[in-house]
Amino acid sequence: MRTYDLYLNAKKASVGLYVRQGAGLPDLDDAADWTFDGTAAEASLPPQLVEQIESNGHAFRDMN
């Protein structure tokens, strides 16, 4: 089963950023602002979010 890492940004608390597990955030200018918040299994995420992560390498999610 695929898993994805979740990062949160204290400046944008309502936004989560998912990437493939272990991918990190090398392409973000503000990567230091994002904090690792855990790993989620594919089955626990909405299918549309998983599709975005797989096609784009990342996906943002409203955490409210």
PDB file of N, CA and C in Angstrom:
ATOM      1  N   MET A   1       0.850  -1.176   0.000  1.00  0.00           N
ATOM      2  CA  MET A   1       0.000   0.000   0.000  1.00  0.00           C
ATOM      3  C   MET A   1       0.902   1.248   0.000  1.00  0.00           C
ATOM      4  N   ARG A   2       0.537   2.211  -0.811  1.00  0.00           N
ATOM      5  CA  ARG A   2       1.299   3.456  -0.881  1.00  0.00           C
ATOM      6  C   ARG A   2       0.992   4.336   0.326  1.00  0.00           C
ATOM      7  N   THR A   3       2.000   5.106   0.717  1.00  0.00           N
ATOM      8  CA  THR A   3       1.825   6.038   1.824  1.00  0.00           C
ATOM      9  C   THR A   3       2.355   7.408   1.411  1.00  0.00           C
ATOM     10  N   TYR A   4       1.830   8.424   2.078  1.00  0.00           N
ATOM     11  CA  TYR A   4       2.140   9.803   1.724  1.00  0.00           C
ATOM     12  C   TYR A   4       2.465  10.598   2.977  1.00  0.00           C
ATOM     13  N   ASP A   5       3.450  11.489   2.859  1.00  0.00           N
ATOM     14  CA  ASP A   5       3.847  12.348   3.975  1.00  0.00           C
ATOM     15  C   ASP A   5       3.026  13.625   3.949  1.00  0.00           C
ATOM     16  N   LEU A   6       2.634  14.072   5.129  1.00  0.00           N
ATOM     17  CA  LEU A   6       1.878  15.304   5.295  1.00  0.00           C
ATOM     18  C   LEU A   6       2.768  16.355   5.934  1.00  0.00           C
ATOM     19  N   TYR A   7       2.765  17.544   5.354  1.00  0.00           N
ATOM     20  CA  TYR A   7       3.483  18.694   5.905  1.00  0.00           C
ATOM     21  C   TYR A   7       2.480  19.813   6.165  1.00  0.00           C
ATOM     22  N   LEU A   8       2.677  20.525   7.288  1.00  0.00           N
ATOM     23  CA  LEU A   8       1.836  21.658   7.642  1.00  0.00           C
ATOM     24  C   LEU A   8       2.706  22.897   7.750  1.00  0.00           C
ATOM     25  N   ASN A   9       2.101  24.034   7.460  1.00  0.00           N
ATOM     26  CA  ASN A   9       2.803  25.310   7.508  1.00  0.00           C
ATOM     27  C   ASN A   9       2.124  26.175   8.562  1.00  0.00           C
ATOM     28  N   ALA A  10       2.885  26.581   9.578  1.00  0.00           N
ATOM     29  CA  ALA A  10       2.308  27.386  10.669  1.00  0.00           C
ATOM     30  C   ALA A  10       1.740  28.705  10.166  1.00  0.00           C
ATOM     31  N   LYS A  11       2.289  29.242   9.083  1.00  0.00           N
ATOM     32  CA  LYS A  11       1.800  30.497   8.518  1.00  0.00           C
ATOM     33  C   LYS A  11       0.505  30.302   7.747  1.00  0.00           C
ATOM     34  N   LYS A  12       0.242  29.075   7.325  1.00  0.00           N
ATOM     35  CA  LYS A  12      -0.957  28.738   6.557  1.00  0.00           C
ATOM     36  C   LYS A  12      -1.569  27.482   7.171  1.00  0.00           C
ATOM     37  N   ALA A  13      -1.985  27.587   8.405  1.00  0.00           N
ATOM     38  CA  ALA A  13      -2.424  26.418   9.178  1.00  0.00           C
ATOM     39  C   ALA A  13      -3.579  25.654   8.548  1.00  0.00           C
ATOM     40  N   SER A  14      -4.333  26.271   7.697  1.00  0.00           N
ATOM     41  CA  SER A  14      -5.483  25.588   7.106  1.00  0.00           C
ATOM     42  C   SER A  14      -5.120  24.797   5.848  1.00  0.00           C
ATOM     43  N   VAL A  15      -3.826  24.781   5.491  1.00  0.00           N
ATOM     44  CA  VAL A  15      -3.397  24.092   4.277  1.00  0.00           C
ATOM     45  C   VAL A  15      -2.405  22.992   4.620  1.00  0.00           C
ATOM     46  N   GLY A  16      -2.668  21.797   4.117  1.00  0.00           N
ATOM     47  CA  GLY A  16      -1.736  20.687   4.251  1.00  0.00           C
ATOM     48  C   GLY A  16      -1.137  20.377   2.892  1.00  0.00           C
ATOM     49  N   LEU A  17       0.065  19.856   2.893  1.00  0.00           N
ATOM     50  CA  LEU A  17       0.755  19.494   1.661  1.00  0.00           C
ATOM     51  C   LEU A  17       1.151  18.027   1.747  1.00  0.00           C
ATOM     52  N   TYR A  18       0.641  17.230   0.823  1.00  0.00           N
ATOM     53  CA  TYR A  18       0.969  15.804   0.770  1.00  0.00           C
ATOM     54  C   TYR A  18       1.956  15.550  -0.359  1.00  0.00           C
ATOM     55  N   VAL A  19       2.939  14.682  -0.081  1.00  0.00           N
ATOM     56  CA  VAL A  19       3.897  14.226  -1.081  1.00  0.00           C
ATOM     57  C   VAL A  19       4.073  12.723  -0.899  1.00  0.00           C
ATOM     58  N   ARG A  20       4.678  12.078  -1.889  1.00  0.00           N
ATOM     59  CA  ARG A  20       4.978  10.658  -1.748  1.00  0.00           C
ATOM     60  C   ARG A  20       5.916  10.479  -0.559  1.00  0.00           C
ATOM     61  N   GLN A  21       5.740   9.395   0.167  1.00  0.00           N
ATOM     62  CA  GLN A  21       6.559   9.161   1.351  1.00  0.00           C
ATOM     63  C   GLN A  21       8.040   9.210   1.000  1.00  0.00           C
ATOM     64  N   GLY A  22       8.782  10.003   1.759  1.00  0.00           N
ATOM     65  CA  GLY A  22      10.218  10.120   1.570  1.00  0.00           C
ATOM     66  C   GLY A  22      10.652  11.136   0.542  1.00  0.00           C
ATOM     67  N   ALA A  23       9.717  11.743  -0.188  1.00  0.00           N
ATOM     68  CA  ALA A  23      10.073  12.696  -1.251  1.00  0.00           C
ATOM     69  C   ALA A  23      10.593  14.016  -0.696  1.00  0.00           C
ATOM     70  N   GLY A  24      10.147  14.398   0.479  1.00  0.00           N
ATOM     71  CA  GLY A  24      10.571  15.675   1.042  1.00  0.00           C
ATOM     72  C   GLY A  24      10.014  16.846   0.259  1.00  0.00           C
ATOM     73  N   LEU A  25      10.589  18.028   0.469  1.00  0.00           N
ATOM     74  CA  LEU A  25      10.109  19.253  -0.168  1.00  0.00           C
ATOM     75  C   LEU A  25      11.246  20.013  -0.842  1.00  0.00           C
ATOM     76  N   PRO A  26      12.028  19.376  -1.691  1.00  0.00           N
ATOM     77  CA  PRO A  26      13.212  20.031  -2.258  1.00  0.00           C
ATOM     78  C   PRO A  26      12.917  21.195  -3.196  1.00  0.00           C
ATOM     79  N   ASP A  27      11.756  21.257  -3.809  1.00  0.00           N
ATOM     80  CA  ASP A  27      11.459  22.277  -4.813  1.00  0.00           C
ATOM     81  C   ASP A  27      10.767  23.524  -4.266  1.00  0.00           C
ATOM     82  N   LEU A  28      10.453  23.544  -2.987  1.00  0.00           N
ATOM     83  CA  LEU A  28       9.749  24.692  -2.420  1.00  0.00           C
ATOM     84  C   LEU A  28      10.728  25.750  -1.940  1.00  0.00           C
ATOM     85  N   ASP A  29      10.465  26.995  -2.305  1.00  0.00           N
ATOM     86  CA  ASP A  29      11.298  28.101  -1.827  1.00  0.00           C
ATOM     87  C   ASP A  29      11.185  28.267  -0.315  1.00  0.00           C
ATOM     88  N   ASP A  30       9.989  27.991   0.214  1.00  0.00           N
ATOM     89  CA  ASP A  30       9.753  28.163   1.648  1.00  0.00           C
ATOM     90  C   ASP A  30       9.701  26.825   2.380  1.00  0.00           C
ATOM     91  N   ALA A  31      10.471  25.848   1.938  1.00  0.00           N
ATOM     92  CA  ALA A  31      10.432  24.501   2.519  1.00  0.00           C
ATOM     93  C   ALA A  31      10.681  24.510   4.028  1.00  0.00           C
ATOM     94  N   ALA A  32      11.489  25.436   4.506  1.00  0.00           N
ATOM     95  CA  ALA A  32      11.784  25.499   5.947  1.00  0.00           C
ATOM     96  C   ALA A  32      10.551  25.858   6.771  1.00  0.00           C
ATOM     97  N   ASP A  33       9.548  26.454   6.142  1.00  0.00           N
ATOM     98  CA  ASP A  33       8.321  26.823   6.853  1.00  0.00           C
ATOM     99  C   ASP A  33       7.381  25.639   7.059  1.00  0.00           C
ATOM    100  N   TRP A  34       7.601  24.549   6.343  1.00  0.00           N
ATOM    101  CA  TRP A  34       6.731  23.388   6.412  1.00  0.00           C
ATOM    102  C   TRP A  34       7.295  22.374   7.398  1.00  0.00           C
ATOM    103  N   THR A  35       6.413  21.810   8.233  1.00  0.00           N
ATOM    104  CA  THR A  35       6.807  20.852   9.255  1.00  0.00           C
ATOM    105  C   THR A  35       6.147  19.502   8.965  1.00  0.00           C
ATOM    106  N   PHE A  36       6.943  18.454   9.017  1.00  0.00           N
ATOM    107  CA  PHE A  36       6.412  17.100   8.831  1.00  0.00           C
ATOM    108  C   PHE A  36       5.408  16.803   9.933  1.00  0.00           C
ATOM    109  N   ASP A  37       4.235  16.280   9.550  1.00  0.00           N
ATOM    110  CA  ASP A  37       3.180  16.019  10.523  1.00  0.00           C
ATOM    111  C   ASP A  37       2.744  14.561  10.547  1.00  0.00           C
ATOM    112  N   GLY A  38       3.384  13.713   9.778  1.00  0.00           N
ATOM    113  CA  GLY A  38       3.034  12.298   9.808  1.00  0.00           C
ATOM    114  C   GLY A  38       2.840  11.712   8.426  1.00  0.00           C
ATOM    115  N   THR A  39       2.507  10.453   8.424  1.00  0.00           N
ATOM    116  CA  THR A  39       2.331   9.700   7.189  1.00  0.00           C
ATOM    117  C   THR A  39       0.918   9.140   7.144  1.00  0.00           C
ATOM    118  N   ALA A  40       0.318   9.180   5.967  1.00  0.00           N
ATOM    119  CA  ALA A  40      -1.040   8.668   5.788  1.00  0.00           C
ATOM    120  C   ALA A  40      -1.049   7.560   4.740  1.00  0.00           C
ATOM    121  N   ALA A  41      -1.819   6.533   4.996  1.00  0.00           N
ATOM    122  CA  ALA A  41      -1.990   5.455   4.028  1.00  0.00           C
ATOM    123  C   ALA A  41      -2.917   5.905   2.915  1.00  0.00           C
ATOM    124  N   GLU A  42      -2.700   5.380   1.745  1.00  0.00           N
ATOM    125  CA  GLU A  42      -3.519   5.728   0.575  1.00  0.00           C
ATOM    126  C   GLU A  42      -5.009   5.557   0.866  1.00  0.00           C
ATOM    127  N   ALA A  43      -5.356   4.497   1.563  1.00  0.00           N
ATOM    128  CA  ALA A  43      -6.764   4.197   1.836  1.00  0.00           C
ATOM    129  C   ALA A  43      -7.436   5.252   2.718  1.00  0.00           C
ATOM    130  N   SER A  44      -6.649   6.040   3.454  1.00  0.00           N
ATOM    131  CA  SER A  44      -7.238   7.040   4.346  1.00  0.00           C
ATOM    132  C   SER A  44      -7.402   8.412   3.685  1.00  0.00           C
ATOM    133  N   LEU A  45      -6.997   8.535   2.428  1.00  0.00           N
ATOM    134  CA  LEU A  45      -7.088   9.802   1.706  1.00  0.00           C
ATOM    135  C   LEU A  45      -8.149   9.729   0.617  1.00  0.00           C
ATOM    136  N   PRO A  46      -8.770  10.857   0.281  1.00  0.00           N
ATOM    137  CA  PRO A  46      -9.739  10.867  -0.814  1.00  0.00           C
ATOM    138  C   PRO A  46      -9.057  10.471  -2.132  1.00  0.00           C
ATOM    139  N   PRO A  47      -9.724   9.677  -2.962  1.00  0.00           N
ATOM    140  CA  PRO A  47      -9.127   9.227  -4.224  1.00  0.00           C
ATOM    141  C   PRO A  47      -8.632  10.368  -5.116  1.00  0.00           C
ATOM    142  N   GLN A  48      -9.350  11.496  -5.126  1.00  0.00           N
ATOM    143  CA  GLN A  48      -8.927  12.626  -5.965  1.00  0.00           C
ATOM    144  C   GLN A  48      -7.589  13.188  -5.493  1.00  0.00           C
ATOM    145  N   LEU A  49      -7.375  13.207  -4.186  1.00  0.00           N
ATOM    146  CA  LEU A  49      -6.123  13.701  -3.624  1.00  0.00           C
ATOM    147  C   LEU A  49      -4.971  12.776  -4.016  1.00  0.00           C
ATOM    148  N   VAL A  50      -5.188  11.486  -3.929  1.00  0.00           N
ATOM    149  CA  VAL A  50      -4.168  10.507  -4.316  1.00  0.00           C
ATOM    150  C   VAL A  50      -3.822  10.668  -5.799  1.00  0.00           C
ATOM    151  N   GLU A  51      -4.821  10.866  -6.641  1.00  0.00           N
ATOM    152  CA  GLU A  51      -4.573  11.073  -8.082  1.00  0.00           C
ATOM    153  C   GLU A  51      -3.703  12.300  -8.314  1.00  0.00           C
ATOM    154  N   GLN A  52      -3.971  13.393  -7.577  1.00  0.00           N
ATOM    155  CA  GLN A  52      -3.167  14.606  -7.725  1.00  0.00           C
ATOM    156  C   GLN A  52      -1.727  14.375  -7.285  1.00  0.00           C
ATOM    157  N   ILE A  53      -1.546  13.679  -6.175  1.00  0.00           N
ATOM    158  CA  ILE A  53      -0.189  13.401  -5.693  1.00  0.00           C
ATOM    159  C   ILE A  53       0.564  12.564  -6.723  1.00  0.00           C
ATOM    160  N   GLU A  54      -0.077  11.545  -7.239  1.00  0.00           N
ATOM    161  CA  GLU A  54       0.583  10.654  -8.191  1.00  0.00           C
ATOM    162  C   GLU A  54       0.903  11.346  -9.513  1.00  0.00           C
ATOM    163  N   SER A  55       0.047  12.241  -9.958  1.00  0.00           N
ATOM    164  CA  SER A  55       0.301  12.899 -11.247  1.00  0.00           C
ATOM    165  C   SER A  55       1.213  14.119 -11.112  1.00  0.00           C
ATOM    166  N   ASN A  56       1.148  14.834  -9.986  1.00  0.00           N
ATOM    167  CA  ASN A  56       1.920  16.060  -9.803  1.00  0.00           C
ATOM    168  C   ASN A  56       3.107  15.924  -8.856  1.00  0.00           C
ATOM    169  N   GLY A  57       3.128  14.848  -8.086  1.00  0.00           N
ATOM    170  CA  GLY A  57       4.181  14.686  -7.081  1.00  0.00           C
ATOM    171  C   GLY A  57       3.823  15.313  -5.744  1.00  0.00           C
ATOM    172  N   HIS A  58       2.728  16.070  -5.710  1.00  0.00           N
ATOM    173  CA  HIS A  58       2.269  16.699  -4.474  1.00  0.00           C
ATOM    174  C   HIS A  58       0.798  17.090  -4.638  1.00  0.00           C
ATOM    175  N   ALA A  59       0.175  17.425  -3.514  1.00  0.00           N
ATOM    176  CA  ALA A  59      -1.190  17.952  -3.537  1.00  0.00           C
ATOM    177  C   ALA A  59      -1.428  18.728  -2.251  1.00  0.00           C
ATOM    178  N   PHE A  60      -2.100  19.853  -2.400  1.00  0.00           N
ATOM    179  CA  PHE A  60      -2.497  20.661  -1.247  1.00  0.00           C
ATOM    180  C   PHE A  60      -3.893  20.236  -0.829  1.00  0.00           C
ATOM    181  N   ARG A  61      -4.165  20.338   0.484  1.00  0.00           N
ATOM    182  CA  ARG A  61      -5.478  19.960   1.007  1.00  0.00           C
ATOM    183  C   ARG A  61      -5.919  20.943   2.065  1.00  0.00           C
ATOM    184  N   ASP A  62      -7.180  21.331   2.006  1.00  0.00           N
ATOM    185  CA  ASP A  62      -7.774  22.186   3.022  1.00  0.00           C
ATOM    186  C   ASP A  62      -7.905  21.357   4.294  1.00  0.00           C
ATOM    187  N   MET A  63      -7.286  21.790   5.364  1.00  0.00           N
ATOM    188  CA  MET A  63      -7.269  21.024   6.604  1.00  0.00           C
ATOM    189  C   MET A  63      -8.365  21.432   7.582  1.00  0.00           C
ATOM    190  N   ASN A  64      -9.242  22.357   7.185  1.00  0.00           N
ATOM    191  CA  ASN A  64     -10.343  22.775   8.077  1.00  0.00           C
ATOM    192  C   ASN A  64     -11.443  21.767   8.078  1.00  0.00           C
TER     193      ASN A  64
END
